[in-house]
mmCIF file of C-alpha atoms in Angstrom:
data_model
loop_
_atom_site.group_PDB
_atom_site.id
_atom_site.type_symbol
_atom_site.label_atom_id
_atom_site.label_comp_id
_atom_site.label_asym_id
_atom_site.label_seq_id
_atom_site.Cartn_x
_atom_site.Cartn_y
_atom_site.Cartn_z
ATOM 1 C CA MET L 1 -0.066 -0.184 0.013
ATOM 2 C CA ARG L 2 0.665 3.388 -1.117
ATOM 3 C CA ASP L 3 1.320 6.326 1.256
ATOM 4 C CA VAL L 4 -1.818 9.092 -0.063
ATOM 5 C CA ALA L 5 -1.379 12.807 -0.058
ATOM 6 C CA VAL L 6 -4.062 15.588 -0.100
ATOM 7 C CA ILE L 7 -3.245 17.973 -2.597
ATOM 8 C CA GLY L 8 -5.745 20.080 -3.854
ATOM 9 C CA VAL L 9 -9.553 21.378 -1.434
ATOM 10 C CA GLY L 10 -12.249 23.143 -3.069
ATOM 11 C CA CYS L 11 -14.867 24.060 -0.865
ATOM 12 C CA THR L 12 -18.566 26.097 -1.846
ATOM 13 C CA THR L 13 -19.711 28.261 0.451
ATOM 14 C CA PHE L 14 -22.377 26.196 2.288
ATOM 15 C CA GLY L 15 -26.273 27.897 2.918
ATOM 16 C CA GLU L 16 -29.114 28.272 0.615
ATOM 17 C CA LYS L 17 -28.108 28.681 -2.901
ATOM 18 C CA TRP L 18 -31.468 30.037 -5.103
ATOM 19 C CA GLY L 19 -29.459 30.580 -7.471
ATOM 20 C CA THR L 20 -27.376 27.772 -8.992
ATOM 21 C CA SER L 21 -27.761 24.043 -9.708
ATOM 22 C CA PHE L 22 -25.950 20.641 -8.154
ATOM 23 C CA ARG L 23 -24.298 20.371 -10.991
ATOM 24 C CA ASN L 24 -22.284 23.823 -10.454
ATOM 25 C CA LEU L 25 -22.059 23.727 -7.176
ATOM 26 C CA PHE L 26 -19.498 20.313 -7.523
ATOM 27 C CA VAL L 27 -18.051 22.408 -11.025
ATOM 28 C CA GLU L 28 -17.471 25.862 -8.566
ATOM 29 C CA ALA L 29 -15.498 23.029 -5.809
ATOM 30 C CA GLY L 30 -13.909 20.985 -7.873
ATOM 31 C CA GLY L 31 -12.604 23.361 -9.751
ATOM 32 C CA MET L 32 -11.229 25.136 -6.583
ATOM 33 C CA ALA L 33 -9.787 22.030 -5.794
ATOM 34 C CA ILE L 34 -8.063 21.592 -8.866
ATOM 35 C CA GLU L 35 -6.495 25.161 -8.945
ATOM 36 C CA ASP L 36 -5.595 24.850 -5.897
ATOM 37 C CA ALA L 37 -3.431 21.464 -6.600
ATOM 38 C CA GLY L 38 -2.449 23.179 -9.943
ATOM 39 C CA ILE L 39 -3.663 20.140 -12.784
ATOM 40 C CA SER L 40 -4.956 20.142 -14.791
ATOM 41 C CA GLY L 41 -8.613 17.591 -15.764
ATOM 42 C CA GLU L 42 -6.887 14.923 -17.994
ATOM 43 C CA LYS L 43 -4.190 13.931 -15.186
ATOM 44 C CA ILE L 44 -7.605 13.182 -12.536
ATOM 45 C CA ASP L 45 -7.697 9.666 -13.218
ATOM 46 C CA ALA L 46 -10.613 8.648 -11.498
ATOM 47 C CA LEU L 47 -13.200 10.563 -9.007
ATOM 48 C CA TYR L 48 -15.590 9.386 -6.178
ATOM 49 C CA VAL L 49 -18.357 11.752 -4.984
ATOM 50 C CA GLY L 50 -20.382 11.603 -2.118
ATOM 51 C CA ASN L 51 -24.598 12.420 -2.330
ATOM 52 C CA MET L 52 -26.311 11.184 -0.182
ATOM 53 C CA SER L 53 -30.424 11.561 -2.455
ATOM 54 C CA ALA L 54 -30.087 13.616 -4.909
ATOM 55 C CA GLY L 55 -33.478 11.910 -6.100
ATOM 56 C CA ARG L 56 -35.394 12.343 -3.050
ATOM 57 C CA PHE L 57 -33.888 16.574 -3.284
ATOM 58 C CA ILE L 58 -34.338 17.444 -7.495
ATOM 59 C CA ASP L 59 -35.054 13.739 -9.121
ATOM 60 C CA GLN L 60 -31.006 13.093 -10.339
ATOM 61 C CA GLU L 61 -29.620 9.091 -10.512
ATOM 62 C CA HIS L 62 -27.082 8.622 -12.388
ATOM 63 C CA ILE L 63 -25.010 11.148 -10.076
ATOM 64 C CA GLY L 64 -21.819 9.415 -11.817
ATOM 65 C CA ALA L 65 -22.143 9.738 -14.920
ATOM 66 C CA LEU L 66 -24.122 13.661 -14.462
ATOM 67 C CA ILE L 67 -20.843 14.605 -12.094
ATOM 68 C CA ALA L 68 -18.250 13.753 -14.829
ATOM 69 C CA ASP L 69 -20.051 15.626 -17.785
ATOM 70 C CA TYR L 70 -20.378 18.306 -15.992
ATOM 71 C CA SER L 71 -16.886 18.966 -14.745
ATOM 72 C CA GLY L 72 -15.346 18.228 -18.632
ATOM 73 C CA LEU L 73 -13.741 14.175 -17.842
ATOM 74 C CA ALA L 74 -17.147 12.790 -19.693
ATOM 75 C CA SER L 75 -14.755 13.486 -23.348
ATOM 76 C CA THR L 76 -11.545 11.692 -21.670
ATOM 77 C CA HIS L 77 -14.088 8.454 -20.086
ATOM 78 C CA THR L 78 -12.703 9.506 -16.768
ATOM 79 C CA PRO L 79 -14.153 7.127 -14.058
ATOM 80 C CA SER L 80 -16.873 8.863 -11.694
ATOM 81 C CA THR L 81 -18.528 5.918 -8.734
ATOM 82 C CA ARG L 82 -21.393 7.938 -6.749
ATOM 83 C CA VAL L 83 -20.875 6.685 -3.093
ATOM 84 C CA GLU L 84 -23.948 6.809 -1.078
ATOM 85 C CA SER L 85 -23.826 5.944 2.781
ATOM 86 C CA ALA L 86 -26.333 8.733 4.202
ATOM 87 C CA CYS L 87 -24.371 11.224 5.895
ATOM 88 C CA CYS L 88 -21.325 9.159 5.857
ATOM 89 C CA SER L 89 -21.808 9.565 1.751
ATOM 90 C CA GLY L 90 -18.087 12.376 1.550
ATOM 91 C CA GLY L 91 -16.143 10.884 4.271
ATOM 92 C CA LEU L 92 -16.835 7.368 2.276
ATOM 93 C CA ALA L 93 -16.327 8.767 -0.751
ATOM 94 C CA PHE L 94 -12.419 9.982 0.405
ATOM 95 C CA ARG L 95 -12.596 6.654 2.219
ATOM 96 C CA GLN L 96 -12.702 4.978 -1.551
ATOM 97 C CA ALA L 97 -10.760 7.930 -3.546
ATOM 98 C CA VAL L 98 -8.053 6.953 -0.466
ATOM 99 C CA ILE L 99 -8.361 2.384 -1.045
ATOM 100 C CA ALA L 100 -7.463 3.841 -4.875
ATOM 101 C CA VAL L 101 -5.109 5.571 -4.794
ATOM 102 C CA ALA L 102 -3.146 3.710 -1.500
ATOM 103 C CA SER L 103 -3.440 0.789 -3.898
ATOM 104 C CA GLY L 104 -1.912 1.981 -7.065
ATOM 105 C CA MET L 105 -5.012 0.906 -9.379
ATOM 106 C CA GLU L 106 -5.261 4.717 -9.200
ATOM 107 C CA ASP L 107 -2.443 8.412 -9.210
ATOM 108 C CA ILE L 108 -4.835 11.534 -9.369
ATOM 109 C CA VAL L 109 -8.122 11.010 -7.732
ATOM 110 C CA VAL L 110 -10.898 13.885 -6.970
ATOM 111 C CA ALA L 111 -12.744 13.053 -3.643
ATOM 112 C CA GLY L 112 -15.818 14.908 -2.942
ATOM 113 C CA GLY L 113 -19.506 15.396 -1.892
ATOM 114 C CA VAL L 114 -22.875 17.656 -3.338
ATOM 115 C CA GLU L 115 -26.214 18.370 -2.095
ATOM 116 C CA LYS L 116 -28.799 19.822 -3.046
ATOM 117 C CA MET L 117 -31.487 20.171 -0.376
ATOM 118 C CA THR L 118 -33.253 22.941 -0.905
ATOM 119 C CA ASP L 119 -34.971 22.270 -3.681
ATOM 120 C CA VAL L 120 -37.808 21.024 -1.903
ATOM 121 C CA ASP L 121 -40.126 21.548 0.707
ATOM 122 C CA THR L 122 -39.750 21.619 4.237
ATOM 123 C CA PRO L 123 -41.478 18.308 4.757
ATOM 124 C CA THR L 124 -39.724 16.523 1.681
ATOM 125 C CA SER L 125 -36.728 17.170 2.999
ATOM 126 C CA VAL L 126 -36.779 15.814 6.287
ATOM 127 C CA ASP L 127 -38.901 12.731 4.845
ATOM 128 C CA ALA L 128 -35.281 12.394 3.057
ATOM 129 C CA LEU L 129 -32.899 12.244 5.272
ATOM 130 C CA ALA L 130 -35.650 9.716 7.347
ATOM 131 C CA ALA L 131 -34.447 7.255 4.995
ATOM 132 C CA ALA L 132 -31.605 7.055 6.137
ATOM 133 C CA ALA L 133 -33.602 4.914 9.973
ATOM 134 C CA ASP L 134 -34.700 2.398 9.442
ATOM 135 C CA ARG L 135 -38.051 2.510 7.229
ATOM 136 C CA GLU L 136 -39.689 -0.079 8.569
ATOM 137 C CA TRP L 137 -39.437 -0.292 11.620
ATOM 138 C CA GLU L 138 -39.231 3.377 12.957
ATOM 139 C CA GLY L 139 -39.638 5.525 10.061
ATOM 140 C CA PHE L 140 -43.341 3.505 9.093
ATOM 141 C CA VAL L 141 -44.206 4.697 12.460
ATOM 142 C CA GLY L 142 -43.401 8.782 12.650
ATOM 143 C CA ALA L 143 -39.319 8.792 14.013
ATOM 144 C CA THR L 144 -37.470 11.404 12.317
ATOM 145 C CA PHE L 145 -33.839 12.154 13.101
ATOM 146 C CA PRO L 146 -34.446 14.841 15.464
ATOM 147 C CA GLY L 147 -36.978 12.280 17.203
ATOM 148 C CA LEU L 148 -34.295 9.681 17.858
ATOM 149 C CA TYR L 149 -31.257 12.244 18.301
ATOM 150 C CA ALA L 150 -33.751 13.162 21.656
ATOM 151 C CA MET L 151 -34.258 9.838 22.569
ATOM 152 C CA ILE L 152 -29.992 9.104 22.213
ATOM 153 C CA ALA L 153 -30.213 13.065 24.443
ATOM 154 C CA THR L 154 -32.906 11.172 26.873
ATOM 155 C CA ASP L 155 -31.603 8.426 27.417
ATOM 156 C CA TYR L 156 -27.690 10.200 28.348
ATOM 157 C CA MET L 157 -28.591 12.905 30.362
ATOM 158 C CA ASN L 158 -31.105 10.571 32.973
ATOM 159 C CA ARG L 159 -28.050 8.203 33.052
ATOM 160 C CA TYR L 160 -24.765 10.625 32.590
ATOM 161 C CA SER L 161 -24.330 14.319 34.619
ATOM 162 C CA LEU L 162 -25.344 16.464 31.173
ATOM 163 C CA THR L 163 -27.256 19.787 31.968
ATOM 164 C CA ARG L 164 -29.162 21.611 29.598
ATOM 165 C CA ASP L 165 -26.885 24.341 29.689
ATOM 166 C CA GLN L 166 -24.166 22.205 28.752
ATOM 167 C CA LEU L 167 -26.014 20.872 25.813
ATOM 168 C CA ALA L 168 -26.472 24.174 24.692
ATOM 169 C CA GLN L 169 -22.778 24.990 25.562
ATOM 170 C CA VAL L 170 -22.477 23.245 22.229
ATOM 171 C CA ALA L 171 -23.846 25.061 19.601
ATOM 172 C CA VAL L 172 -22.420 28.571 21.737
ATOM 173 C CA LYS L 173 -19.052 26.941 20.779
ATOM 174 C CA ASN L 174 -20.020 26.189 16.905
ATOM 175 C CA HIS L 175 -21.415 29.334 16.538
ATOM 176 C CA TYR L 176 -18.670 30.890 17.421
ATOM 177 C CA ASN L 177 -16.301 28.740 14.849
ATOM 178 C CA GLY L 178 -18.654 29.791 12.343
ATOM 179 C CA ALA L 179 -18.282 32.742 12.767
ATOM 180 C CA ARG L 180 -14.986 33.128 11.590
ATOM 181 C CA ASN L 181 -15.777 30.268 9.141
ATOM 182 C CA PRO L 182 -16.277 32.781 5.884
ATOM 183 C CA ILE L 183 -18.338 29.224 4.055
ATOM 184 C CA ALA L 184 -20.128 28.728 7.017
ATOM 185 C CA GLN L 185 -24.422 28.895 6.735
ATOM 186 C CA PHE L 186 -24.384 31.141 9.740
ATOM 187 C CA GLN L 187 -22.050 33.147 10.359
ATOM 188 C CA HIS L 188 -23.155 34.948 13.393
ATOM 189 C CA GLU L 189 -22.472 33.776 17.673
ATOM 190 C CA ILE L 190 -25.904 33.363 19.591
ATOM 191 C CA SER L 191 -25.654 32.578 23.601
ATOM 192 C CA ILE L 192 -27.014 29.983 25.529
ATOM 193 C CA ASP L 193 -30.059 31.864 26.293
ATOM 194 C CA THR L 194 -31.167 31.425 22.240
ATOM 195 C CA VAL L 195 -30.332 28.276 22.141
ATOM 196 C CA ILE L 196 -32.906 27.303 25.020
ATOM 197 C CA ASN L 197 -35.233 29.523 24.094
ATOM 198 C CA SER L 198 -35.775 28.612 20.984
ATOM 199 C CA SER L 199 -38.789 25.802 19.486
ATOM 200 C CA LEU L 200 -38.594 22.826 21.025
ATOM 201 C CA VAL L 201 -38.719 20.130 18.252
ATOM 202 C CA ALA L 202 -38.156 16.817 19.963
ATOM 203 C CA ASP L 203 -37.888 17.010 23.315
ATOM 204 C CA PRO L 204 -34.777 17.606 25.483
ATOM 205 C CA LEU L 205 -33.546 19.712 21.542
ATOM 206 C CA ARG L 206 -34.411 23.269 20.199
ATOM 207 C CA LEU L 207 -34.009 24.477 16.968
ATOM 208 C CA PHE L 208 -30.010 25.265 17.894
ATOM 209 C CA ASP L 209 -29.470 21.895 18.687
ATOM 210 C CA CYS L 210 -30.165 21.295 15.208
ATOM 211 C CA SER L 211 -27.792 21.630 11.943
ATOM 212 C CA PRO L 212 -30.118 23.052 8.716
ATOM 213 C CA ILE L 213 -31.223 22.174 5.882
ATOM 214 C CA THR L 214 -27.952 23.776 3.443
ATOM 215 C CA ASP L 215 -26.562 23.609 0.048
ATOM 216 C CA GLY L 216 -22.848 23.008 -1.048
ATOM 217 C CA ALA L 217 -20.314 20.965 -1.972
ATOM 218 C CA ALA L 218 -16.791 19.897 -1.160
ATOM 219 C CA ALA L 219 -13.099 18.070 -3.157
ATOM 220 C CA VAL L 220 -10.303 17.660 -2.285
ATOM 221 C CA ILE L 221 -6.844 15.694 -4.684
ATOM 222 C CA LEU L 222 -5.269 12.730 -3.802
ATOM 223 C CA ALA L 223 -1.953 11.808 -5.288
ATOM 224 C CA PRO L 224 0.510 9.057 -4.197
ATOM 225 C CA LEU L 225 2.869 10.978 -1.255
ATOM 226 C CA GLU L 226 5.827 9.948 -3.673
ATOM 227 C CA ARG L 227 4.434 12.761 -5.976
ATOM 228 C CA ALA L 228 2.879 15.234 -3.731
ATOM 229 C CA HIS L 229 5.765 17.551 -3.967
ATOM 230 C CA GLU L 230 5.059 17.595 -7.754
ATOM 231 C CA PHE L 231 1.929 19.584 -7.338
ATOM 232 C CA THR L 232 1.787 21.258 -3.893
ATOM 233 C CA ASP L 233 4.417 22.505 -0.949
ATOM 234 C CA THR L 234 1.909 21.775 1.734
ATOM 235 C CA PRO L 235 0.648 18.421 1.050
ATOM 236 C CA ILE L 236 -0.766 16.443 4.383
ATOM 237 C CA LYS L 237 -0.781 12.767 3.769
ATOM 238 C CA VAL L 238 -3.383 10.325 5.173
ATOM 239 C CA LEU L 239 -2.233 8.549 8.036
ATOM 240 C CA ALA L 240 -5.503 6.673 8.921
ATOM 241 C CA THR L 241 -8.627 5.789 6.917
ATOM 242 C CA ALA L 242 -11.434 3.291 8.807
ATOM 243 C CA GLN L 243 -14.949 2.730 8.436
ATOM 244 C CA ALA L 244 -17.599 0.948 10.722
ATOM 245 C CA SER L 245 -20.813 0.042 10.713
ATOM 246 C CA ASP L 246 -23.813 -0.682 13.229
ATOM 247 C CA THR L 247 -28.018 -2.037 13.663
ATOM 248 C CA ILE L 248 -29.982 0.325 11.218
ATOM 249 C CA ALA L 249 -32.351 1.031 13.726
ATOM 250 C CA LEU L 250 -31.337 2.547 17.182
ATOM 251 C CA HIS L 251 -33.287 0.286 18.821
ATOM 252 C CA ASP L 252 -31.721 -2.823 18.519
ATOM 253 C CA ARG L 253 -28.551 -1.247 19.828
ATOM 254 C CA ARG L 254 -26.267 -2.746 22.491
ATOM 255 C CA ASP L 255 -26.500 1.009 24.074
ATOM 256 C CA ILE L 256 -28.064 4.045 22.493
ATOM 257 C CA SER L 257 -26.062 6.458 24.199
ATOM 258 C CA THR L 258 -22.715 4.662 22.251
ATOM 259 C CA MET L 259 -22.087 4.979 19.124
ATOM 260 C CA ASP L 260 -20.756 1.628 19.039
ATOM 261 C CA ALA L 261 -18.939 2.371 15.721
ATOM 262 C CA THR L 262 -17.888 5.176 16.338
ATOM 263 C CA VAL L 263 -15.787 3.415 19.267
ATOM 264 C CA ALA L 264 -14.615 0.885 16.792
ATOM 265 C CA ALA L 265 -14.137 2.800 14.193
ATOM 266 C CA GLY L 266 -12.168 5.741 16.126
ATOM 267 C CA ASP L 267 -9.587 2.425 17.475
ATOM 268 C CA ARG L 268 -8.773 0.793 13.857
ATOM 269 C CA ALA L 269 -7.868 4.580 12.739
ATOM 270 C CA PHE L 270 -6.119 4.651 15.605
ATOM 271 C CA LYS L 271 -3.499 2.000 15.594
ATOM 272 C CA MET L 272 -3.421 1.934 11.434
ATOM 273 C CA ALA L 273 -2.552 5.821 11.854
ATOM 274 C CA LYS L 274 0.165 4.250 14.804
ATOM 275 C CA ILE L 275 -0.428 7.803 17.726
ATOM 276 C CA GLY L 276 -2.449 8.575 20.392
ATOM 277 C CA ARG L 277 -5.587 10.963 21.772
ATOM 278 C CA GLN L 278 -2.883 12.969 22.879
ATOM 279 C CA ASP L 279 -0.994 13.271 19.422
ATOM 280 C CA ILE L 280 -4.424 15.421 17.875
ATOM 281 C CA ASP L 281 -4.471 18.256 17.806
ATOM 282 C CA LEU L 282 -8.121 18.447 16.055
ATOM 283 C CA VAL L 283 -11.448 17.186 15.333
ATOM 284 C CA GLU L 284 -14.028 17.577 12.753
ATOM 285 C CA VAL L 285 -17.203 15.439 14.535
ATOM 286 C CA HIS L 286 -20.891 15.058 13.537
ATOM 287 C CA ASP L 287 -22.667 17.305 14.621
ATOM 288 C CA CYS L 288 -25.943 16.895 13.300
ATOM 289 C CA PHE L 289 -27.147 17.621 16.938
ATOM 290 C CA THR L 290 -25.843 18.868 19.798
ATOM 291 C CA ILE L 291 -26.264 15.648 21.346
ATOM 292 C CA ALA L 292 -23.670 13.905 18.905
ATOM 293 C CA GLU L 293 -20.710 15.891 19.160
ATOM 294 C CA ILE L 294 -21.156 15.076 23.429
ATOM 295 C CA CYS L 295 -21.200 11.047 22.662
ATOM 296 C CA ALA L 296 -18.157 11.408 19.535
ATOM 297 C CA ILE L 297 -15.860 13.386 21.778
ATOM 298 C CA GLU L 298 -16.570 10.004 24.213
ATOM 299 C CA ASP L 299 -16.869 7.405 21.515
ATOM 300 C CA LEU L 300 -13.114 8.316 19.693
ATOM 301 C CA GLY L 301 -12.028 7.897 23.057
ATOM 302 C CA PHE L 302 -10.939 11.928 24.311
ATOM 303 C CA CYS L 303 -12.567 10.832 27.579
ATOM 304 C CA LYS L 304 -14.556 8.840 29.200
ATOM 305 C CA LYS L 305 -18.721 8.534 29.328
ATOM 306 C CA GLY L 306 -20.094 11.349 30.666
ATOM 307 C CA GLU L 307 -17.172 14.109 30.970
ATOM 308 C CA ALA L 308 -17.780 15.796 27.236
ATOM 309 C CA GLY L 309 -20.570 17.982 29.124
ATOM 310 C CA LYS L 310 -17.899 18.985 31.195
ATOM 311 C CA LEU L 311 -15.133 19.355 28.817
ATOM 312 C CA THR L 312 -17.377 21.705 26.878
ATOM 313 C CA GLU L 313 -18.210 23.521 29.525
ATOM 314 C CA GLU L 314 -14.967 24.141 30.559
ATOM 315 C CA GLY L 315 -13.728 24.917 26.953
ATOM 316 C CA VAL L 316 -11.526 22.219 26.457
ATOM 317 C CA THR L 317 -13.397 21.885 22.929
ATOM 318 C CA ALA L 318 -12.758 26.280 22.039
ATOM 319 C CA LEU L 319 -10.576 27.313 19.446
ATOM 320 C CA ASN L 320 -7.826 28.085 22.646
ATOM 321 C CA GLY L 321 -8.851 24.538 24.413
ATOM 322 C CA LYS L 322 -6.460 21.649 24.999
ATOM 323 C CA LEU L 323 -8.614 20.007 22.005
ATOM 324 C CA PRO L 324 -10.734 22.438 19.730
ATOM 325 C CA VAL L 325 -13.062 20.209 18.248
ATOM 326 C CA ASN L 326 -15.393 21.231 15.045
ATOM 327 C CA THR L 327 -12.904 24.187 14.714
ATOM 328 C CA SER L 328 -16.081 24.532 11.389
ATOM 329 C CA GLY L 329 -18.687 25.642 12.970
ATOM 330 C CA GLY L 330 -19.489 21.956 12.935
ATOM 331 C CA LEU L 331 -22.340 20.300 10.988
ATOM 332 C CA LYS L 332 -24.355 22.859 13.112
ATOM 333 C CA ALA L 333 -22.831 26.129 12.459
ATOM 334 C CA CYS L 334 -21.218 25.984 8.796
ATOM 335 C CA GLY L 335 -24.585 23.851 7.128
ATOM 336 C CA HIS L 336 -24.785 20.067 6.408
ATOM 337 C CA PRO L 337 -25.089 19.589 3.359
ATOM 338 C CA VAL L 338 -25.207 15.912 3.782
ATOM 339 C CA GLY L 339 -23.502 14.185 0.485
ATOM 340 C CA ALA L 340 -20.660 17.026 1.225
ATOM 341 C CA THR L 341 -20.073 17.392 5.382
ATOM 342 C CA GLY L 342 -17.524 14.562 4.868
ATOM 343 C CA ILE L 343 -15.085 16.236 2.356
ATOM 344 C CA LYS L 344 -15.752 19.589 4.163
ATOM 345 C CA GLN L 345 -14.472 18.175 7.712
ATOM 346 C CA VAL L 346 -11.532 16.696 5.366
ATOM 347 C CA TRP L 347 -11.282 20.654 3.539
ATOM 348 C CA GLU L 348 -11.448 22.055 7.520
ATOM 349 C CA VAL L 349 -8.653 19.866 8.164
ATOM 350 C CA VAL L 350 -6.084 20.250 5.356
ATOM 351 C CA GLN L 351 -6.768 24.497 5.857
ATOM 352 C CA GLN L 352 -5.962 24.059 9.582
ATOM 353 C CA LEU L 353 -2.380 21.930 8.931
ATOM 354 C CA ARG L 354 -1.759 24.143 6.287
ATOM 355 C CA GLY L 355 -2.014 27.586 8.471
ATOM 356 C CA GLU L 356 -5.461 28.523 6.531
ATOM 357 C CA ALA L 357 -7.541 29.023 8.363
ATOM 358 C CA GLY L 358 -8.047 32.324 9.493
ATOM 359 C CA ARG L 359 -10.019 33.672 12.730
ATOM 360 C CA ARG L 360 -10.243 30.137 13.279
ATOM 361 C CA GLN L 361 -6.640 28.924 13.030
ATOM 362 C CA ILE L 362 -5.142 26.543 15.319
ATOM 363 C CA ASP L 363 -1.328 27.974 16.439
ATOM 364 C CA GLY L 364 0.493 25.141 15.736
ATOM 365 C CA ALA L 365 -1.469 22.040 14.656
ATOM 366 C CA GLU L 366 0.045 18.728 12.701
ATOM 367 C CA ILE L 367 -2.419 16.097 13.276
ATOM 368 C CA GLY L 368 -5.735 16.586 12.241
ATOM 369 C CA MET L 369 -9.022 14.523 12.673
ATOM 370 C CA THR L 370 -12.603 13.726 11.130
ATOM 371 C CA GLN L 371 -15.999 11.799 11.757
ATOM 372 C CA ASN L 372 -18.465 11.291 9.448
ATOM 373 C CA VAL L 373 -21.754 9.599 10.527
ATOM 374 C CA GLY L 374 -24.496 8.222 8.361
ATOM 375 C CA GLY L 375 -27.844 8.119 10.224
ATOM 376 C CA THR L 376 -27.913 7.228 13.704
ATOM 377 C CA GLY L 377 -23.930 5.343 13.750
ATOM 378 C CA ALA L 378 -25.075 2.394 11.230
ATOM 379 C CA SER L 379 -22.236 3.966 9.299
ATOM 380 C CA VAL L 380 -19.036 6.317 10.600
ATOM 381 C CA ALA L 381 -15.947 6.824 8.119
ATOM 382 C CA VAL L 382 -12.848 8.315 10.651
ATOM 383 C CA HIS L 383 -9.781 9.421 8.883
ATOM 384 C CA ILE L 384 -6.258 11.385 10.694
ATOM 385 C CA LEU L 385 -4.728 13.794 8.781
ATOM 386 C CA GLY L 386 -1.006 15.341 9.920
ATOM 387 C CA ARG L 387 2.024 17.811 7.897
ATOM 388 C CA VAL L 388 4.481 15.872 6.176
#
């Protein structure tokens, strides 16, 4: 297996993109990544595109071919593959691209993600997202993701010492970070009172505990590490890629407050990278709801079960803390175009490791981590990246 490096990245702004199309979003992100890597399109050997539900959101399937076509790669017959794993689609697209380069099958590979969620009304969007849960045993009885994550939060708060203020502090922190990220959907700070007094969605989760419906795209370009300096002075090495699965239905889990797939993928990633938790300088986790960030910090092994709320309250996970979490603003403030989120997480870590993250820059960051989740944890992808 060859060592793999990220040689270029690109990301659109996230938000309600009424003035652009699904295909143009990806072309924009891909174009930025190509320019960043300083390569031409004909050098690309393959594309892997994370996308959850274009068929529901924009009535378009055959996404791999569509993206190759509108990226100008149909004439070169460049292979393009859609990767679908619910909200983990982007993370798994990145993993497939890493495997392709590491195996020697391909040299220059694009890993991207895109979603256009606002072309349908909110009930349709919510129903499309609910398809990532167990439709027969969860969806048909009315369970949506706010409701499922509310069950996780209720169970967690009954078993561990997590206060309502500590849960709200996750959103406050991520909005603070998002206010310093020029691509973020929400670029304003909020208070704990804002979160607690926002509309109730599914008790105990309120509106500001939930990530938004978002349009956006992101892309990164991978190459063998041995060739990376042909394209960039700041290649970022992929130290580990890991994936794990769990039951799709929440009620079949061993423990609904612990995402065992995150535990497994995290352990595999640390073993592959040959480093410990103490070596991580920042981590982007899948905070589709505030409780998800709390669980992720613990399930990745950064603290014991029941301690993440206290760490958040004490500022350990803040930009200036010992373990900055979701420096991009996370899904909560940066936005969550579901197919693109896993790639955006990689984009953020690369920005940080290059020292190009502007007002949210973590000084001296050398190793970063991402955790991308599908559903309520049925699919999880974890990646670790480091400076060369």
